């Protein structure tokens, strides 16, 4: 069975990842793609109030489960569009460990901070300051296969650019380079830099 392709969108909250994902599902015509979003996984959790420590543990387990769900879907041949926020170093390390790097097209979704703050206020469904908190964190690893700036390109234009890069996937991929740079092996975790 041929493993599925993974288009991995990484950016802050309100950067436009979900809008790009919807456009990708509309224009990708060479497979069956599924949009897996970390927000969807978070919304499946029970709604009872949790203390800070319990919530942190639950969120970590949720994200680890999310990463493994992506891997499982792709392993059986499904093509995936991932919508994620890699705002903590362990999240990227975990993804580098469980996802096959040669099958991942890593996409940086960028947007200037002023625009993010404005979008966040307009949406009203995120804690104020979330995007600003994530801004310096999500792209700290510094390597992508393709990047989009949603302040200068529409979601459709970003999706079209991603589609073009997907057709001629780079080798080695950004995930392959990042895995090598962090000495990560499948199932093994990181031996250096966290």
Coordinates of N, CA, C and O in Angstrom, one line a residue:
X1 N 0.8 -1.2 0.0 CA 0.0 0.0 0.0 C 0.9 1.2 0.0 O 1.8 1.3 0.8
X2 N 0.6 2.2 -0.9 CA 1.3 3.4 -0.9 C 0.9 4.4 0.2 O -0.3 4.6 0.3
X3 N 1.8 4.9 1.0 CA 1.4 5.8 2.0 C 0.9 7.1 1.4 O 1.3 7.5 0.3
X4 N 0.0 7.8 2.2 CA -0.5 9.1 1.7 C 0.5 10.2 1.9 O 1.4 10.1 2.6
X5 N 0.2 11.3 1.1 CA 1.0 12.5 1.2 C 0.4 13.3 2.4 O -0.8 13.3 2.6
X6 N 1.3 14.1 3.0 CA 0.9 14.9 4.1 C 1.4 16.4 3.8 O 2.5 16.6 3.7
X7 N 0.4 17.2 3.7 CA 0.7 18.7 3.5 C 0.5 19.3 4.9 O -0.6 19.3 5.5
X8 N 1.5 19.7 5.5 CA 1.6 20.1 6.9 C 1.6 21.6 7.0 O 2.7 22.2 6.8
X9 N 0.5 22.3 7.3 CA 0.4 23.7 7.5 C 0.8 24.1 8.9 O 0.1 23.7 9.8
X10 N 1.8 24.9 9.1 CA 2.2 25.4 10.4 C 2.1 26.9 10.4 O 2.8 27.6 9.6
X11 N 1.4 27.5 11.4 CA 1.4 28.9 11.6 C 0.7 29.3 12.9 O 0.1 28.4 13.5
X12 N 0.7 30.5 13.2 CA 0.0 31.0 14.4 C -1.5 30.8 14.3 O -2.0 30.7 13.2
X13 N -2.1 31.0 15.4 CA -3.6 31.1 15.4 C -3.9 32.3 14.5 O -3.2 33.3 14.5
X14 N -5.0 32.2 13.8 CA -5.5 33.3 12.9 C -4.6 33.7 11.7 O -4.8 34.7 11.1
X15 N -3.6 32.8 11.4 CA -2.8 33.1 10.3 C -3.4 32.7 8.9 O -2.9 33.1 7.9
X16 N -4.4 31.9 8.9 CA -5.1 31.5 7.7 C -5.0 30.1 7.3 O -5.3 29.7 6.2
X17 N -4.5 29.2 8.2 CA -4.3 27.8 7.9 C -5.5 27.1 7.4 O -5.6 26.4 6.4
X18 N -6.6 27.3 8.2 CA -7.9 26.6 7.9 C -8.4 27.0 6.6 O -9.0 26.2 5.8
X19 N -8.3 28.3 6.3 CA -8.8 28.8 5.0 C -8.0 28.2 3.8 O -8.6 27.8 2.8
X20 N -6.7 28.1 4.0 CA -5.8 27.5 3.0 C -6.2 26.0 2.8 O -6.3 25.5 1.7
X21 N -6.4 25.3 4.0 CA -6.8 23.9 3.9 C -8.1 23.7 3.1 O -8.2 22.8 2.3
X22 N -9.1 24.5 3.4 CA -10.3 24.4 2.6 C -10.1 24.6 1.1 O -10.7 23.8 0.3
X23 N -9.3 25.5 0.8 CA -9.0 25.7 -0.7 C -8.2 24.6 -1.2 O -8.5 24.2 -2.4
X24 N -7.3 24.0 -0.5 CA -6.6 22.8 -1.0 C -7.5 21.7 -1.2 O -7.4 21.0 -2.3
X25 N -8.5 21.4 -0.3 CA -9.4 20.3 -0.6 C -10.2 20.6 -1.8 O -10.7 19.6 -2.5
X26 N -10.4 21.8 -2.2 CA -11.2 22.2 -3.4 C -10.3 22.0 -4.7 O -10.9 21.7 -5.7
X27 N -9.0 22.3 -4.6 CA -8.3 22.3 -5.9 C -7.4 21.1 -6.1 O -7.0 20.8 -7.2
X28 N -7.1 20.3 -5.1 CA -6.3 19.1 -5.2 C -7.1 18.0 -5.9 O -8.1 17.6 -5.4
X29 N -6.7 17.6 -7.1 CA -7.5 16.7 -7.9 C -6.8 15.4 -8.2 O -7.2 14.7 -9.1
X30 N -5.8 15.1 -7.5 CA -5.1 13.8 -7.8 C -5.0 12.9 -6.6 O -4.1 12.2 -6.3
X31 N -6.1 12.9 -5.8 CA -6.2 12.0 -4.7 C -7.4 12.4 -3.8 O -8.2 13.3 -4.2
X32 N -7.6 11.7 -2.7 CA -8.6 12.1 -1.8 C -7.9 12.6 -0.5 O -7.2 11.9 0.2
X33 N -8.1 13.9 -0.2 CA -7.5 14.5 0.9 C -8.4 14.7 2.0 O -9.6 15.0 1.8
X34 N -7.9 14.6 3.2 CA -8.7 14.9 4.5 C -8.0 16.0 5.2 O -6.8 16.1 5.3
X35 N -8.8 16.9 5.8 CA -8.3 18.0 6.6 C -8.3 17.6 8.0 O -9.4 17.4 8.6
X36 N -7.1 17.5 8.6 CA -7.1 17.2 10.1 C -6.5 18.4 10.8 O -5.4 18.8 10.5
X37 N -7.3 19.0 11.7 CA -6.9 20.2 12.4 C -6.8 20.0 13.8 O -7.7 19.3 14.4
X38 N -5.8 20.5 14.4 CA -5.6 20.4 15.9 C -6.7 21.0 16.7 O -7.1 20.4 17.7
X39 N -7.3 22.0 16.2 CA -8.5 22.6 16.8 C -9.7 21.6 16.9 O -10.4 21.6 17.9
X40 N -9.8 20.8 15.9 CA -10.9 19.8 15.9 C -10.7 18.8 17.0 O -11.6 18.4 17.6
X41 N -9.4 18.4 17.1 CA -9.1 17.4 18.2 C -9.3 18.0 19.5 O -9.9 17.4 20.4
X42 N -8.9 19.3 19.7 CA -9.1 20.0 21.0 C -10.6 20.1 21.3 O -11.0 20.0 22.5
X43 N -11.5 20.3 20.3 CA -12.9 20.5 20.6 C -13.6 19.1 20.9 O -14.7 19.2 21.4
X44 N -12.9 18.0 20.8 CA -13.6 16.7 21.1 C -13.5 16.4 22.6 O -14.1 15.5 23.1
X45 N -12.6 17.2 23.3 CA -12.4 16.9 24.7 C -13.6 17.3 25.6 O -14.4 18.2 25.2
X46 N -13.8 16.6 26.7 CA -15.0 16.9 27.6 C -14.8 18.4 28.0 O -13.7 18.9 28.1
X47 N -15.9 18.9 28.4 CA -16.0 20.4 28.6 C -15.8 20.7 30.1 O -15.8 21.9 30.5
X48 N -15.7 19.7 31.0 CA -15.5 20.1 32.4 C -14.3 20.9 32.7 O -13.3 20.8 32.0
X49 N -14.3 21.7 33.7 CA -13.2 22.6 34.0 C -12.0 21.7 34.5 O -12.2 20.8 35.3
X50 N -10.8 22.1 34.1 CA -9.6 21.3 34.5 C -8.7 22.3 35.1 O -8.6 23.5 34.7
X51 N -7.9 21.9 36.2 CA -6.9 22.7 36.7 C -5.8 22.8 35.7 O -5.7 22.1 34.8
X52 N -4.9 23.8 36.0 CA -3.8 24.1 35.0 C -2.9 22.9 34.7 O -2.7 22.6 33.5
X53 N -2.5 22.2 35.7 CA -1.7 21.0 35.5 C -2.4 19.9 34.8 O -1.8 19.3 33.8
X54 N -3.6 19.7 35.1 CA -4.4 18.6 34.5 C -4.7 19.0 33.0 O -4.6 18.2 32.1
X55 N -5.0 20.3 32.8 CA -5.2 20.8 31.4 C -4.0 20.6 30.6 O -4.0 20.2 29.4
X56 N -2.8 21.0 31.1 CA -1.6 20.9 30.3 C -1.3 19.5 29.9 O -0.9 19.2 28.8
X57 N -1.5 18.5 30.9 CA -1.3 17.1 30.6 C -2.3 16.6 29.5 O -1.9 15.9 28.6
X58 N -3.6 17.0 29.6 CA -4.6 16.6 28.6 C -4.2 17.2 27.3 O -4.4 16.5 26.3
X59 N -3.8 18.5 27.2 CA -3.4 19.0 25.9 C -2.2 18.3 25.3 O -2.2 18.1 24.1
X60 N -1.2 18.0 26.1 CA -0.1 17.3 25.6 C -0.5 15.9 25.0 O -0.1 15.5 23.9
X61 N -1.4 15.2 25.7 CA -1.8 13.9 25.2 C -2.6 14.1 24.0 O -2.5 13.3 23.0
X62 N -3.5 15.1 23.9 CA -4.3 15.4 22.8 C -3.4 15.6 21.5 O -3.6 15.1 20.5
X63 N -2.4 16.4 21.7 CA -1.5 16.7 20.6 C -0.7 15.5 20.1 O -0.5 15.3 18.9
X64 N -0.2 14.7 21.1 CA 0.5 13.5 20.8 C -0.5 12.5 20.0 O -0.1 11.9 19.0
X65 N -1.7 12.4 20.4 CA -2.7 11.6 19.7 C -3.0 12.1 18.3 O -3.1 11.4 17.4
X66 N -3.1 13.5 18.2 CA -3.3 14.1 16.9 C -2.2 13.7 16.0 O -2.4 13.3 14.8
X67 N -0.9 13.8 16.4 CA 0.2 13.5 15.5 C 0.2 12.0 15.1 O 0.4 11.7 13.9
X68 N -0.2 11.1 16.0 CA -0.3 9.7 15.6 C -1.5 9.4 14.8 O -1.4 8.5 13.9
X69 N -2.5 10.2 14.9 CA -3.7 10.0 14.0 C -3.3 10.4 12.6 O -3.7 9.8 11.6
X70 N -2.5 11.5 12.4 CA -2.0 11.9 11.1 C -1.2 10.7 10.5 O -1.5 10.3 9.3
X71 N -0.3 10.2 11.3 CA 0.5 9.1 10.8 C -0.3 7.9 10.4 O 0.0 7.3 9.4
X72 N -1.3 7.5 11.2 CA -2.1 6.4 10.9 C -2.9 6.5 9.7 O -3.0 5.6 8.8
X73 N -3.5 7.7 9.5 CA -4.3 8.0 8.3 C -3.4 7.9 7.0 O -3.8 7.3 6.0
X74 N -2.2 8.5 7.1 CA -1.3 8.5 6.0 C -0.8 7.1 5.7 O -0.6 6.7 4.5
X75 N -0.5 6.3 6.7 CA 0.1 5.0 6.6 C -0.8 4.1 5.8 O -0.3 3.2 5.0
X76 N -2.1 4.2 5.8 CA -3.0 3.4 5.1 C -3.5 4.0 3.7 O -4.4 3.5 3.1
X77 N -2.7 5.0 3.3 CA -2.9 5.6 2.0 C -3.7 6.8 1.8 O -4.0 7.3 0.7
X78 N -4.2 7.4 2.9 CA -4.9 8.7 2.9 C -4.0 9.9 2.7 O -3.0 10.0 3.4
X79 N -4.4 10.8 1.8 CA -3.7 12.1 1.7 C -4.3 13.0 2.7 O -5.5 13.1 2.9
X80 N -3.4 13.8 3.4 CA -3.8 14.6 4.6 C -3.4 16.0 4.4 O -2.2 16.3 4.0
X81 N -4.2 17.0 4.8 CA -3.9 18.4 4.9 C -3.9 18.6 6.4 O -5.0 18.5 7.0
X82 N -2.8 18.9 7.1 CA -2.7 19.1 8.5 C -2.7 20.6 8.8 O -2.0 21.4 8.1
X83 N -3.4 21.0 9.8 CA -3.6 22.4 10.3 C -3.1 22.4 11.7 O -3.8 21.8 12.6
X84 N -1.9 22.9 12.0 CA -1.3 22.8 13.3 C -0.6 24.1 13.7 O -0.3 24.9 12.9
X85 N -0.3 24.2 15.0 CA 0.5 25.3 15.6 C 1.6 24.7 16.3 O 1.4 24.1 17.4
X86 N 2.8 24.7 15.8 CA 4.0 24.2 16.5 C 4.7 25.2 17.4 O 5.8 25.7 17.1
X87 N 4.0 25.6 18.4 CA 4.4 26.7 19.3 C 5.2 26.2 20.5 O 5.7 27.0 21.3
X88 N 5.5 24.9 20.6 CA 6.3 24.3 21.6 C 7.3 23.4 20.9 O 6.9 22.6 20.1
X89 N 8.6 23.4 21.2 CA 9.6 22.6 20.5 C 9.2 21.1 20.5 O 9.5 20.4 19.5
X90 N 8.7 20.6 21.6 CA 8.4 19.1 21.6 C 7.4 18.7 20.6 O 7.4 17.6 20.1
X91 N 6.5 19.6 20.1 CA 5.5 19.2 19.1 C 6.2 18.9 17.8 O 5.8 17.9 17.2
X92 N 7.1 19.8 17.4 CA 7.8 19.5 16.2 C 8.6 18.2 16.3 O 8.6 17.3 15.4
X93 N 9.3 18.0 17.4 CA 10.1 16.8 17.6 C 9.3 15.6 17.6 O 9.7 14.6 17.0
X94 N 8.1 15.6 18.2 CA 7.2 14.5 18.1 C 6.7 14.2 16.7 O 6.7 13.0 16.3
X95 N 6.4 15.2 15.9 CA 6.0 15.0 14.5 C 7.2 14.5 13.7 O 7.0 13.6 12.9
X96 N 8.4 15.0 14.0 CA 9.5 14.4 13.3 C 9.7 13.0 13.6 O 10.3 12.2 12.8
X97 N 9.3 12.5 14.8 CA 9.5 11.2 15.2 C 8.5 10.2 14.6 O 8.8 9.1 14.1
X98 N 7.2 10.7 14.5 CA 6.1 9.8 14.1 C 5.7 9.9 12.7 O 5.0 9.0 12.1
X99 N 6.0 11.0 12.0 CA 5.6 11.1 10.6 C 6.8 10.8 9.6 O 7.9 11.2 9.9
X100 N 6.5 10.1 8.5 CA 7.5 9.7 7.6 C 8.0 11.0 6.9 O 7.2 11.6 6.1
X101 N 9.2 11.4 7.1 CA 9.7 12.8 6.6 C 9.6 12.9 5.1 O 9.3 14.0 4.6
X102 N 9.8 11.8 4.3 CA 9.7 11.9 2.9 C 8.3 12.2 2.3 O 8.2 12.6 1.2
X103 N 7.3 11.9 3.2 CA 5.9 12.1 2.7 C 5.3 13.4 3.2 O 4.1 13.6 2.9
X104 N 6.1 14.2 3.9 CA 5.6 15.5 4.4 C 6.0 16.7 3.6 O 7.2 16.9 3.4
X105 N 5.1 17.5 3.1 CA 5.4 18.8 2.5 C 5.1 19.8 3.6 O 4.0 20.0 4.0
X106 N 6.2 20.4 4.1 CA 6.1 21.3 5.3 C 5.9 22.7 4.8 O 6.7 23.3 4.1
X107 N 4.7 23.3 5.2 CA 4.3 24.7 4.7 C 4.3 25.7 5.9 O 3.6 25.4 6.9
X108 N 5.1 26.7 5.8 CA 5.0 27.8 6.7 C 3.9 28.8 6.3 O 4.0 29.4 5.2
X109 N 3.0 29.0 7.2 CA 1.9 30.0 6.9 C 2.2 31.2 7.8 O 2.1 31.2 9.0
X110 N 2.6 32.3 7.1 CA 3.0 33.5 7.8 C 2.0 34.6 7.6 O 1.3 34.6 6.6
X111 N 2.1 35.6 8.5 CA 1.3 36.8 8.5 C 1.9 37.8 9.4 O 2.3 37.4 10.5
X112 N 2.0 39.0 9.1 CA 2.5 40.0 10.0 C 1.7 40.1 11.3 O 0.5 39.9 11.3
X113 N 2.4 40.4 12.4 CA 1.8 40.5 13.7 C 0.6 41.4 13.7 O -0.5 41.1 14.3
X114 N 0.7 42.6 13.2 CA -0.4 43.5 13.2 C -1.7 42.9 12.6 O -2.8 43.1 13.1
X115 N -1.5 42.2 11.5 CA -2.7 41.6 10.8 C -3.2 40.5 11.7 O -4.4 40.3 11.8
X116 N -2.3 39.7 12.3 CA -2.8 38.6 13.2 C -3.6 39.2 14.3 O -4.7 38.6 14.7
X117 N -3.2 40.2 15.0 CA -3.9 40.8 16.1 C -5.3 41.3 15.6 O -6.3 41.1 16.3
X118 N -5.3 42.0 14.4 CA -6.6 42.4 13.9 C -7.5 41.3 13.6 O -8.7 41.3 14.0
X119 N -7.0 40.2 13.0 CA -7.9 39.0 12.7 C -8.4 38.4 14.0 O -9.5 38.0 14.0
X120 N -7.5 38.3 14.9 CA -7.9 37.7 16.2 C -9.0 38.4 16.9 O -10.0 37.8 17.4
X121 N -9.0 39.8 16.9 CA -10.0 40.6 17.4 C -11.3 40.4 16.6 O -12.4 40.4 17.2
X122 N -11.2 40.4 15.3 CA -12.4 40.3 14.5 C -13.1 38.9 14.7 O -14.3 38.8 14.8
X123 N -12.3 37.8 14.8 CA -12.8 36.5 15.0 C -13.5 36.4 16.3 O -14.6 35.8 16.4
X124 N -12.9 36.9 17.4 CA -13.5 36.8 18.7 C -13.6 35.5 19.3 O -14.2 35.3 20.4
X125 N -13.0 34.4 18.7 CA -13.1 33.1 19.3 C -11.8 32.5 19.8 O -11.7 31.4 20.0
X126 N -10.9 33.4 20.0 CA -9.5 33.1 20.5 C -9.2 34.0 21.7 O -9.6 35.2 21.7
X127 N -8.4 33.5 22.6 CA -8.0 34.4 23.7 C -7.2 35.6 23.1 O -6.3 35.3 22.3
X128 N -7.5 36.8 23.5 CA -6.6 37.9 23.1 C -5.2 37.7 23.4 O -4.8 37.3 24.5
X129 N -4.3 38.0 22.4 CA -2.9 37.8 22.6 C -2.3 36.5 22.3 O -1.1 36.3 22.3
X130 N -3.2 35.5 21.9 CA -2.7 34.2 21.6 C -1.8 34.2 20.4 O -0.7 33.6 20.4
X131 N -2.2 34.8 19.3 CA -1.3 34.9 18.1 C 0.0 35.6 18.4 O 1.1 35.2 17.9
X132 N 0.0 36.7 19.2 CA 1.2 37.4 19.5 C 2.1 36.5 20.3 O 3.3 36.5 20.1
X133 N 1.5 35.7 21.3 CA 2.4 34.8 22.1 C 3.0 33.8 21.2 O 4.2 33.4 21.4
X134 N 2.3 33.3 20.2 CA 2.8 32.2 19.3 C 3.8 32.7 18.2 O 4.6 32.0 17.7
X135 N 3.7 34.0 18.0 CA 4.4 34.6 16.8 C 5.9 34.3 16.7 O 6.3 33.9 15.6
X136 N 6.6 34.4 17.7 CA 8.1 34.1 17.7 C 8.4 32.7 17.9 O 9.6 32.3 17.8
X137 N 7.4 31.8 18.1 CA 7.7 30.4 18.4 C 7.5 29.5 17.3 O 8.2 28.5 17.1
X138 N 6.4 29.7 16.5 CA 6.0 28.6 15.5 C 6.9 28.4 14.4 O 7.0 27.3 13.9
X139 N 7.7 29.4 14.0 CA 8.6 29.3 12.9 C 10.1 29.2 13.4 O 11.0 29.4 12.5
X140 N 10.3 29.0 14.6 CA 11.7 29.1 15.2 C 12.6 28.1 14.6 O 13.8 28.3 14.5
X141 N 12.1 26.9 14.1 CA 12.9 25.9 13.5 C 13.5 26.3 12.2 O 14.6 25.8 11.8
X142 N 12.9 27.3 11.5 CA 13.4 28.0 10.3 C 13.5 27.2 9.0 O 14.2 27.7 8.1
X143 N 12.9 26.1 8.8 CA 13.0 25.4 7.5 C 11.6 24.9 7.1 O 10.9 24.2 7.8
X144 N 11.3 25.2 5.8 CA 10.1 24.8 5.2 C 10.4 24.3 3.7 O 11.4 24.7 3.1
X145 N 9.4 23.6 3.2 CA 9.4 23.3 1.7 C 8.8 24.4 0.9 O 9.3 24.7 -0.2
X146 N 7.9 25.1 1.5 CA 7.2 26.3 0.9 C 6.6 27.1 2.0 O 6.3 26.6 3.0
X147 N 6.6 28.4 1.7 CA 6.0 29.4 2.6 C 5.0 30.3 1.9 O 5.1 30.5 0.7
X148 N 4.0 30.7 2.7 CA 2.9 31.5 2.2 C 2.8 32.7 3.2 O 2.9 32.5 4.4
X149 N 2.5 33.9 2.6 CA 2.2 35.0 3.4 C 0.7 35.4 3.2 O 0.4 35.9 2.1
X150 N -0.1 35.2 4.1 CA -1.6 35.4 3.9 C -2.0 36.9 4.0 O -3.1 37.2 3.8
X151 N -1.0 37.8 4.2 CA -1.3 39.2 4.1 C -1.2 39.7 2.7 O -1.7 40.7 2.3
X152 N -0.4 38.9 1.9 CA -0.2 39.4 0.5 C -0.8 38.4 -0.5 O -0.9 38.7 -1.7
X153 N -1.2 37.2 -0.1 CA -1.8 36.3 -1.0 C -3.1 35.7 -0.4 O -3.2 35.5 0.8
X154 N -4.1 35.5 -1.3 CA -5.4 34.9 -0.8 C -5.2 33.5 -0.4 O -4.2 32.8 -0.9
X155 N -6.1 32.9 0.3 CA -6.0 31.5 0.6 C -5.9 30.6 -0.7 O -5.2 29.6 -0.7
X156 N -6.7 31.0 -1.7 CA -6.7 30.3 -3.0 C -5.3 30.4 -3.6 O -4.8 29.4 -4.1
X157 N -4.7 31.5 -3.6 CA -3.4 31.7 -4.2 C -2.3 30.9 -3.4 O -1.4 30.3 -4.0
X158 N -2.4 30.9 -2.1 CA -1.5 30.0 -1.3 C -1.7 28.6 -1.6 O -0.7 27.8 -1.8
X159 N -3.0 28.1 -1.7 CA -3.3 26.7 -2.0 C -2.7 26.4 -3.4 O -2.1 25.3 -3.6
X160 N -2.8 27.2 -4.4 CA -2.3 27.0 -5.7 C -0.8 26.8 -5.7 O -0.2 25.9 -6.3
X161 N -0.1 27.7 -4.9 CA 1.3 27.6 -4.8 C 1.8 26.3 -4.1 O 2.7 25.6 -4.6
X162 N 1.0 25.9 -3.1 CA 1.3 24.6 -2.4 C 1.1 23.4 -3.4 O 1.9 22.5 -3.4
X163 N 0.0 23.5 -4.1 CA -0.3 22.4 -5.1 C 0.9 22.3 -6.1 O 1.3 21.2 -6.5
X164 N 1.4 23.4 -6.6 CA 2.5 23.4 -7.5 C 3.8 22.8 -6.9 O 4.5 22.0 -7.6
X165 N 4.1 23.1 -5.7 CA 5.3 22.5 -5.0 C 5.0 21.0 -4.7 O 6.0 20.2 -4.8
X166 N 3.8 20.7 -4.4 CA 3.5 19.3 -4.1 C 3.8 18.4 -5.3 O 4.3 17.3 -5.2
X167 N 3.5 18.9 -6.5 CA 3.7 18.2 -7.8 C 5.2 17.9 -8.0 O 5.5 16.9 -8.7
X168 N 6.1 18.7 -7.5 CA 7.5 18.5 -7.7 C 8.2 18.5 -6.3 O 9.2 19.2 -6.1
X169 N 7.7 17.7 -5.4 CA 8.2 17.6 -4.0 C 9.7 17.7 -3.9 O 10.4 17.0 -4.6
X170 N 10.2 18.6 -3.1 CA 11.6 18.7 -2.9 C 12.2 17.5 -2.3 O 11.5 16.7 -1.5
X171 N 13.5 17.2 -2.6 CA 14.2 16.1 -2.0 C 15.6 16.6 -1.7 O 16.3 17.1 -2.6
X172 N 16.0 16.5 -0.5 CA 15.3 16.0 0.7 C 14.2 17.1 1.1 O 14.3 18.3 0.9
X173 N 13.2 16.6 1.8 CA 12.1 17.5 2.3 C 12.6 18.2 3.5 O 13.6 17.8 4.2
X174 N 11.9 19.2 3.9 CA 12.2 20.0 5.1 C 12.2 19.1 6.3 O 13.0 19.2 7.2
X175 N 11.2 18.2 6.4 CA 11.1 17.3 7.5 C 12.4 16.4 7.6 O 12.9 16.1 8.7
X176 N 12.8 15.9 6.4 CA 14.1 15.1 6.4 C 15.2 15.9 6.9 O 16.0 15.4 7.8
X177 N 15.4 17.1 6.5 CA 16.5 18.0 6.9 C 16.4 18.3 8.4 O 17.4 18.2 9.2
X178 N 15.2 18.6 8.9 CA 15.0 18.9 10.3 C 15.2 17.6 11.2 O 15.8 17.7 12.2
X179 N 14.8 16.5 10.7 CA 15.0 15.2 11.4 C 16.5 15.0 11.6 O 17.0 14.6 12.6
X180 N 17.3 15.1 10.5 CA 18.7 15.0 10.5 C 19.4 15.9 11.5 O 20.3 15.6 12.2
X181 N 18.9 17.2 11.4 CA 19.5 18.2 12.2 C 19.3 18.1 13.7 O 20.0 18.6 14.5
X182 N 18.2 17.3 14.0 CA 17.9 17.1 15.4 C 18.2 15.7 15.9 O 17.8 15.3 16.9
X183 N 18.8 14.9 15.0 CA 19.1 13.5 15.2 C 17.9 12.8 15.8 O 18.0 12.1 16.9
X184 N 16.8 12.8 15.0 CA 15.6 12.1 15.4 C 15.4 10.9 14.6 O 15.7 10.9 13.4
X185 N 15.0 9.8 15.2 CA 14.8 8.6 14.4 C 13.3 8.2 14.7 O 12.8 8.5 15.7
X186 N 12.7 7.5 13.8 CA 11.3 7.1 13.9 C 11.2 6.3 15.2 O 11.9 5.3 15.4
X187 N 10.3 6.7 16.0 CA 10.0 6.0 17.3 C 11.0 6.2 18.4 O 10.9 5.7 19.5
X188 N 12.1 7.0 18.1 CA 13.1 7.1 19.0 C 13.2 8.4 19.8 O 13.9 8.5 20.8
X189 N 12.7 9.5 19.3 CA 12.8 10.8 20.0 C 14.0 11.5 19.5 O 14.7 11.1 18.6
X190 N 14.4 12.6 20.2 CA 15.5 13.4 19.8 C 16.7 13.1 20.7 O 16.6 12.9 21.9
X191 N 17.8 13.1 20.0 CA 19.1 12.9 20.7 C 19.8 14.2 21.0 O 20.7 14.3 21.8
X192 N 19.3 15.3 20.4 CA 19.9 16.6 20.6 C 18.9 17.7 20.6 O 17.7 17.4 20.3
X193 N 19.3 18.9 20.7 CA 18.5 20.1 20.6 C 17.0 19.9 20.8 O 16.3 19.3 20.0
X194 N 16.4 20.4 21.9 CA 15.0 20.3 22.1 C 14.3 21.6 21.8 O 14.6 22.6 21.8

